[in-house]
Coordinates of C-alpha atoms and ligand atoms in Angstrom, one line a residue:
M1 CA 0.0 0.0 0.0
N2 CA 1.2 3.5 -0.8
L3 CA 0.8 6.6 1.3
H4 CA 0.4 10.2 0.1
E5 CA 3.3 12.6 0.6
Y6 CA 1.4 14.5 3.4
Q7 CA 0.9 11.2 5.3
A8 CA 4.5 10.1 4.8
K9 CA 5.7 13.5 6.0
A10 CA 3.7 13.3 9.1
L11 CA 5.4 9.9 9.8
F12 CA 8.8 11.4 9.0
A13 CA 8.2 14.2 11.6
R14 CA 7.3 11.6 14.2
H15 CA 10.6 9.8 13.6
Q16 CA 12.7 13.0 13.7
I17 CA 13.3 13.2 10.0
P18 CA 13.2 17.0 9.3
V19 CA 10.5 18.1 6.8
P20 CA 9.3 21.6 5.7
E21 CA 6.3 22.8 7.6
G22 CA 3.0 22.3 5.7
R23 CA -0.7 21.6 5.8
V24 CA -3.1 19.5 3.7
A25 CA -6.0 21.3 1.9
A26 CA -9.1 19.9 0.1
N27 CA -10.1 23.1 -1.6
A28 CA -8.9 26.6 -2.6
E29 CA -10.0 28.3 0.6
E30 CA -8.3 25.8 2.8
A31 CA -5.1 26.2 0.7
E32 CA -5.2 29.9 1.0
S33 CA -5.7 29.9 4.8
A34 CA -3.0 27.2 5.1
A35 CA -0.5 29.4 3.4
R36 CA -1.5 32.4 5.5
A37 CA -1.2 30.3 8.7
L38 CA 2.2 29.0 7.7
G39 CA 3.6 32.4 7.1
G40 CA 6.6 33.2 5.0
E41 CA 6.8 34.6 1.4
I42 CA 7.0 31.6 -0.8
H43 CA 4.9 28.5 -0.6
V44 CA 4.7 25.3 -2.6
V45 CA 1.4 23.7 -3.6
K46 CA 1.7 20.0 -4.3
A47 CA -0.8 17.7 -5.8
Q48 CA -1.4 14.6 -3.6
V49 CA -1.4 11.6 -5.9
H50 CA 0.3 8.2 -5.5
A51 CA 2.9 8.9 -8.2
G52 CA 6.2 10.8 -8.7
G53 CA 7.1 13.0 -11.6
R54 CA 4.6 15.6 -10.4
G55 CA 7.1 18.5 -10.8
K56 CA 7.4 18.0 -14.5
A57 CA 3.7 17.5 -15.0
G58 CA 2.5 20.7 -13.3
G59 CA 1.6 19.1 -10.0
V60 CA 4.1 21.2 -8.0
K61 CA 3.7 25.0 -8.0
L62 CA 5.8 27.7 -6.3
V63 CA 3.5 30.6 -5.3
H64 CA 4.2 34.0 -3.8
S65 CA 1.0 34.8 -1.8
P66 CA -1.8 33.0 0.0
A67 CA -4.2 34.1 -2.8
E68 CA -1.9 32.5 -5.3
A69 CA -1.8 29.3 -3.2
G70 CA -5.6 29.2 -3.4
E71 CA -5.5 29.7 -7.2
A72 CA -2.9 26.9 -7.6
A73 CA -5.0 24.6 -5.5
A74 CA -8.2 25.5 -7.5
S75 CA -6.3 24.7 -10.7
M76 CA -5.4 21.2 -9.4
I77 CA -8.1 19.9 -7.2
G78 CA -10.8 18.0 -9.1
R79 CA -8.5 17.3 -12.0
K80 CA -6.5 14.3 -12.9
L81 CA -2.7 14.5 -13.0
V82 CA -0.8 12.6 -15.7
T83 CA 2.9 12.0 -14.9
H84 CA 5.3 9.4 -16.4
Q85 CA 4.4 7.2 -13.5
T86 CA 0.6 7.3 -13.7
G87 CA -0.2 5.8 -17.1
G88 CA -2.3 7.7 -19.6
E89 CA -5.5 8.0 -17.5
G90 CA -3.8 9.9 -14.7
L91 CA -4.7 10.0 -11.0
P92 CA -7.4 12.2 -9.4
I93 CA -6.2 15.1 -7.3
E94 CA -8.4 15.4 -4.2
R95 CA -6.1 17.2 -2.0
V96 CA -3.0 19.4 -2.1
W97 CA -0.2 19.8 0.4
V98 CA 0.7 23.5 1.0
E99 CA 4.3 23.8 2.3
R100 CA 6.5 26.7 3.3
G101 CA 8.9 27.1 0.4
S102 CA 12.5 26.0 0.8
K103 CA 15.6 27.7 -0.6
I104 CA 17.5 24.8 -2.2
A105 CA 21.4 24.7 -2.4
R106 CA 21.7 21.0 -3.3
E107 CA 19.2 18.2 -4.3
L108 CA 20.3 14.7 -3.1
Y109 CA 18.7 11.3 -3.1
L110 CA 18.3 8.9 -0.2
S111 CA 16.1 5.8 0.1
L112 CA 15.9 2.7 2.3
L113 CA 14.4 -0.5 0.9
V114 CA 14.1 -4.2 1.4
D115 CA 17.0 -5.8 -0.5
R116 CA 15.6 -9.3 -0.9
A117 CA 18.7 -10.6 -2.7
H118 CA 20.9 -9.8 0.3
E119 CA 18.2 -10.4 3.0
R120 CA 18.6 -7.0 4.6
L121 CA 17.5 -3.4 4.5
A122 CA 19.7 -1.3 2.2
F123 CA 20.2 2.5 1.9
I124 CA 20.7 3.9 -1.5
A125 CA 22.3 7.4 -1.7
S126 CA 23.2 9.7 -4.6
P127 CA 24.3 13.3 -4.9
A128 CA 22.2 13.4 -8.1
G129 CA 18.9 14.1 -6.4
G130 CA 15.6 15.4 -7.9
M131 CA 16.1 13.3 -10.9
D132 CA 14.7 9.9 -12.0
I133 CA 16.9 7.6 -10.0
E134 CA 16.5 4.7 -12.5
A135 CA 18.1 6.9 -15.2
V136 CA 20.9 7.9 -12.8
A137 CA 21.6 4.2 -12.1
R138 CA 21.6 3.5 -15.8
E139 CA 23.7 6.4 -17.1
T140 CA 26.0 7.2 -14.2
P141 CA 26.1 4.2 -11.8
E142 CA 29.2 5.6 -10.1
K143 CA 26.9 8.3 -8.6
I144 CA 25.0 5.7 -6.6
T145 CA 26.1 4.2 -3.3
T146 CA 24.4 1.3 -1.6
V147 CA 24.9 0.5 2.1
G148 CA 23.3 -2.7 3.4
V149 CA 22.6 -2.9 7.1
N150 CA 23.3 -6.2 8.9
P151 CA 20.0 -7.0 10.6
G152 CA 21.8 -8.7 13.5
S153 CA 23.9 -5.8 14.6
G154 CA 21.5 -3.1 13.4
L155 CA 22.4 0.4 12.0
S156 CA 25.9 1.7 13.1
G157 CA 27.2 5.3 13.1
F158 CA 29.8 4.5 10.5
E159 CA 27.2 3.4 8.0
A160 CA 25.4 6.8 8.3
R161 CA 28.8 8.6 7.8
R162 CA 29.5 6.5 4.7
L163 CA 26.2 7.7 3.3
G164 CA 27.0 11.3 4.3
F165 CA 30.4 11.2 2.5
A166 CA 28.8 9.7 -0.6
L167 CA 26.4 12.6 -0.6
G168 CA 29.3 15.1 -0.3
L169 CA 28.1 16.5 3.1
E170 CA 30.3 18.6 5.2
P171 CA 31.7 17.4 8.6
G172 CA 29.4 19.9 10.4
Q173 CA 26.4 18.4 8.8
M174 CA 27.1 14.8 9.7
K175 CA 25.5 14.8 13.2
S176 CA 22.1 16.0 12.0
F177 CA 22.3 13.7 8.9
A178 CA 23.1 10.7 11.1
K179 CA 20.0 11.4 13.1
L180 CA 18.0 11.6 9.9
V181 CA 19.4 8.2 8.8
R182 CA 18.6 6.7 12.1
G183 CA 15.0 8.1 11.9
L184 CA 14.6 6.6 8.4
Y185 CA 15.8 3.2 9.7
D186 CA 13.6 3.2 12.8
L187 CA 10.6 4.3 10.8
T188 CA 11.1 1.5 8.2
L189 CA 11.2 -1.1 10.9
A190 CA 8.5 0.3 13.2
E191 CA 6.0 0.9 10.4
D192 CA 6.9 -2.2 8.3
A193 CA 7.7 -0.2 5.2
S194 CA 9.1 -1.9 2.1
L195 CA 10.4 1.4 0.6
V196 CA 11.0 4.9 1.9
E197 CA 12.3 7.3 -0.6
I198 CA 13.4 10.9 -0.3
N199 CA 13.9 12.5 -3.7
P200 CA 15.1 15.2 -3.3
L201 CA 16.7 15.3 0.1
I202 CA 17.8 18.9 0.1
V203 CA 20.6 21.1 1.6
T204 CA 19.1 24.5 2.1
D205 CA 20.9 27.8 1.6
T206 CA 21.6 27.9 5.3
G207 CA 23.1 24.3 5.3
D208 CA 20.1 22.5 6.9
I209 CA 19.1 19.1 5.6
L210 CA 15.4 18.5 4.8
A211 CA 13.2 15.8 3.2
L212 CA 11.5 17.9 0.5
D213 CA 9.6 14.9 -1.0
A214 CA 8.4 11.7 0.7
K215 CA 7.4 8.4 -0.8
L216 CA 6.4 5.5 1.5
N217 CA 5.3 2.0 0.5
L218 CA 4.0 -0.2 3.3
D219 CA 4.1 -4.0 3.4
D220 CA 0.5 -5.1 2.9
N221 CA 1.1 -8.3 4.8
A222 CA 2.0 -6.4 8.0
L223 CA -0.9 -3.9 7.8
Y224 CA -2.9 -5.9 10.3
R225 CA -0.7 -4.6 13.0
H226 CA -0.9 -1.0 11.9
K227 CA -4.5 0.0 12.2
E228 CA -3.7 3.7 12.0
L229 CA -1.8 3.2 8.8
A230 CA -4.4 0.9 7.2
E231 CA -6.9 3.7 7.7
M232 CA -4.7 6.0 5.5
R233 CA -5.5 3.9 2.4
D234 CA -6.9 6.0 -0.4
P235 CA -8.9 3.8 -2.7
G236 CA -9.4 6.7 -5.1
Q237 CA -5.7 6.3 -6.0
E238 CA -5.9 2.6 -6.7
D239 CA -6.9 0.8 -9.9
P240 CA -10.7 0.4 -9.5
A241 CA -10.6 -3.2 -10.7
E242 CA -7.8 -4.1 -8.3
A243 CA -9.7 -2.5 -5.4
E244 CA -12.9 -4.4 -6.3
A245 CA -10.9 -7.7 -6.6
G246 CA -9.7 -7.1 -3.0
E247 CA -13.2 -6.9 -1.8
H248 CA -14.1 -10.3 -3.3
G249 CA -10.9 -12.0 -2.0
L250 CA -9.5 -12.2 -5.6
N251 CA -5.9 -11.5 -6.5
Y252 CA -6.0 -9.4 -9.6
V253 CA -3.5 -7.3 -11.4
S254 CA -4.4 -5.6 -14.7
L255 CA -1.9 -5.8 -17.6
D256 CA -1.7 -4.4 -21.1
G257 CA -2.6 -7.4 -23.2
N258 CA -5.9 -8.7 -24.6
I259 CA -6.2 -12.3 -23.3
A260 CA -7.8 -12.4 -19.9
C261 CA -7.0 -15.3 -17.6
M262 CA -8.9 -16.8 -14.7
V263 CA -6.8 -19.4 -12.8
N264 CA -6.8 -21.0 -9.4
G265 CA -3.4 -20.7 -7.7
A266 CA -0.8 -18.0 -8.2
G267 CA 1.8 -20.3 -9.5
L268 CA -0.5 -21.7 -12.1
A269 CA -1.6 -18.2 -13.0
M270 CA 2.0 -17.2 -13.7
A271 CA 2.5 -20.4 -15.8
T272 CA -0.7 -19.6 -17.7
M273 CA 0.6 -16.1 -18.5
D274 CA 3.9 -17.5 -19.7
L275 CA 2.2 -20.0 -22.0
I276 CA 0.0 -17.2 -23.5
Q277 CA 3.2 -15.3 -24.3
L278 CA 4.8 -18.4 -25.7
S279 CA 1.9 -18.9 -28.0
G280 CA 2.3 -15.4 -29.3
G281 CA -0.4 -13.6 -27.2
T282 CA -0.2 -11.1 -24.3
P283 CA -2.1 -11.5 -21.1
A284 CA -4.7 -8.8 -20.1
N285 CA -4.4 -9.6 -16.4
F286 CA -3.2 -11.8 -13.6
L287 CA -6.1 -13.3 -11.8
D288 CA -6.0 -15.9 -9.0
V289 CA -9.5 -17.0 -7.9
G290 CA -8.0 -18.9 -5.0
G291 CA -8.6 -22.4 -3.7
G292 CA -12.3 -21.9 -2.7
A293 CA -13.6 -20.7 -6.0
T294 CA -17.4 -20.5 -5.7
A295 CA -20.0 -19.5 -8.3
E296 CA -20.2 -16.0 -6.6
R297 CA -16.4 -15.6 -6.9
V298 CA -16.3 -16.8 -10.5
T299 CA -19.1 -14.3 -11.4
A300 CA -17.2 -11.4 -9.7
A301 CA -14.0 -12.5 -11.6
F302 CA -15.9 -12.4 -14.9
R303 CA -17.1 -8.9 -14.1
L304 CA -13.6 -7.7 -13.3
I305 CA -12.1 -9.3 -16.5
L306 CA -14.8 -7.7 -18.6
S307 CA -14.3 -4.2 -17.1
N308 CA -11.1 -4.1 -19.2
E309 CA -12.1 -3.0 -22.7
N310 CA -9.0 -4.6 -24.3
V311 CA -10.1 -8.1 -23.5
S312 CA -10.8 -10.2 -26.7
A313 CA -10.7 -13.7 -25.2
I314 CA -10.8 -15.4 -21.8
L315 CA -8.8 -18.4 -20.8
I316 CA -10.0 -20.3 -17.8
N317 CA -7.5 -22.7 -16.4
I318 CA -8.6 -24.6 -13.3
F319 CA -6.8 -27.5 -11.6
G320 CA -9.2 -29.2 -9.3
G321 CA -7.2 -30.2 -6.3
I322 CA -9.3 -29.1 -3.4
V323 CA -12.0 -27.6 -5.5
R324 CA -14.1 -29.9 -7.7
C325 CA -14.2 -29.2 -11.4
D326 CA -17.9 -29.8 -11.7
V327 CA -18.6 -27.1 -9.1
I328 CA -16.3 -24.7 -11.1
A329 CA -18.1 -25.7 -14.3
E330 CA -21.5 -24.8 -12.7
G331 CA -19.9 -21.5 -11.6
I332 CA -18.7 -20.7 -15.1
I333 CA -22.1 -21.6 -16.6
A334 CA -24.0 -19.5 -14.0
A335 CA -21.6 -16.6 -14.5
V336 CA -21.6 -16.6 -18.3
K337 CA -25.4 -16.7 -18.3
G338 CA -25.7 -14.0 -15.6
V339 CA -23.0 -11.6 -16.7
G340 CA -23.3 -12.1 -20.5
V341 CA -19.8 -12.7 -21.9
P342 CA -19.3 -11.1 -25.3
V343 CA -15.9 -12.7 -26.1
P344 CA -14.8 -16.3 -26.7
V345 CA -14.1 -18.4 -23.5
V346 CA -11.6 -21.2 -23.6
V347 CA -11.7 -23.6 -20.6
R348 CA -9.3 -26.1 -19.4
L349 CA -10.4 -28.2 -16.5
E350 CA -8.1 -30.9 -14.9
G351 CA -8.1 -32.8 -11.7
T352 CA -11.0 -33.8 -9.4
N353 CA -14.2 -34.5 -11.3
A354 CA -12.8 -32.9 -14.5
E355 CA -14.8 -35.3 -16.7
A356 CA -18.1 -34.3 -15.0
G357 CA -17.2 -30.6 -15.3
R358 CA -16.5 -31.0 -19.1
E359 CA -19.8 -32.7 -19.6
L360 CA -21.7 -29.9 -17.8
L361 CA -20.0 -27.3 -20.1
D362 CA -20.8 -29.4 -23.2
E363 CA -24.4 -29.8 -22.2
S364 CA -24.8 -26.1 -21.3
G365 CA -25.3 -25.0 -24.9
L366 CA -23.0 -22.1 -24.2
D367 CA -20.3 -21.2 -26.7
I368 CA -17.4 -22.4 -24.7
I369 CA -14.2 -23.8 -26.3
A370 CA -13.0 -26.8 -24.4
A371 CA -9.2 -27.4 -24.3
E372 CA -7.2 -30.4 -23.3
G373 CA -3.9 -29.5 -21.7
L374 CA -2.5 -26.2 -20.8
A375 CA -0.5 -25.6 -24.0
Q376 CA -3.5 -26.3 -26.2
A377 CA -5.6 -24.0 -24.1
A378 CA -3.2 -21.1 -24.5
E379 CA -3.0 -21.7 -28.3
K380 CA -6.8 -21.8 -28.6
A381 CA -7.1 -18.6 -26.6
V382 CA -4.6 -16.8 -28.7
E383 CA -6.3 -18.0 -31.9
A384 CA -9.8 -17.0 -30.5
A385 CA -8.5 -13.5 -29.5
G386 CA -7.1 -13.0 -33.0
E387 CA -10.4 -13.7 -34.6
T388 CA -12.4 -11.2 -32.4
K389 CA -10.0 -8.4 -33.2
Ligands
GDP401 P1 7.9 14.9 -7.8 O1 8.2 15.7 -9.1 O2 6.6 14.3 -7.8 O3 9.0 14.0 -7.4 O4 7.8 16.1 -6.6 P2 8.9 16.7 -5.7 O5 8.3 16.9 -4.3 O6 10.2 15.9 -5.7 O7 9.1 18.2 -6.3 C1 9.7 18.3 -7.6 C2 10.7 19.4 -7.7 O8 10.1 20.6 -7.3 C3 11.8 19.3 -6.7 O9 12.9 18.4 -7.2 C4 12.3 20.7 -6.6 O10 13.2 21.0 -7.6 C5 11.0 21.5 -6.8 N1 10.5 22.0 -5.4 C6 9.7 21.3 -4.6 N2 9.6 22.0 -3.4 C7 10.3 23.1 -3.6 C8 10.6 24.3 -2.7 O11 10.1 24.4 -1.6 N3 11.4 25.2 -3.2 C9 12.0 25.1 -4.4 N4 12.8 26.1 -4.8 N5 11.8 24.1 -5.3 C10 10.9 23.1 -4.8
MN402 MN1 10.3 13.8 -5.9

């Protein structure tokens, strides 16, 4: 789960990571009075969406009076912001963060993430802040320093200093920087974050170090022990299909292709997507209906799949281990009749009561293409999708 910048900055402040002072606003009046209450001459009005790249897309505006802050907010709230990270649709701006403007001397990069390959948390630092870090890593990898933290011994002072030197900080700045690094580490452990990214971390004209931006990803599997964080979820920023899938206990990720799949088991779903690719097609989604696939769930799954306009064929791949294939077949029949499915449906059933399931599909009179074996199912789905195009 992602947090908004304003939520992440509140957590930063709680963990002694210095951030500029600011307030969240849901309309122009609130933005104007926020700027007035904050005081100072320059303010920054920032669109709150779950994506970076806002600066280049018009989602970060420097303003010179409270009235201008209100105008900037009015120009953003209620619109959608498209950045290179949002996809073509963009994300809705429902709130802005109004912040006291900072005078920037240097823009740096600092993040802490779960480094799965090395089974530890790792800091990534770069003096080339404010830019797309993937591009920095690609073009000038020497500007990136990675410091892994041994989980047994925990964070040490020398690791913070190594990061500080990599960022070109001065000796007098090390103490406050080390405190910030400690705060970042503590926050990540305490809140079960999987990524905390500060881009840019700035050095101000007076030499202070501040987190100017804040990106925070939380580990969904640990949310049950962070009720307060779980309540920060903003479904408006999530893919509507993925959010609905969550409500039905389905595991769904929408993709760019045109062949939808409905599979029981995540591993089998991955294998199904691979076989679609191998047969020359592209999957429209990942969808795991889980072990206890019921008619109700299968119906919800069909609705989700069909909410994607690109879908031109559906491949259903069920291995009946715990679930019985005849029950699944009944679910498919009920769902196809109930929802009305305008694209070809290829079904491969295997395992417990597969024969009975296939008979039910045969007798249903519905236009369902039966397949034997996974490879054949994928080929038939690719073929069927080609014909509907
Ligand atoms: P992002 O584009 O979504 O990553 O949004 P950021 O919060 O990183 O802001 C983008 C850029 O706006 C930063 O890299 C800064 O150059 C600029 N910016 C943001 N806040 C301030 C500020 O207070 N003062 C100045 N001078 N520039 C700012
Ligand atoms: Mn940024």
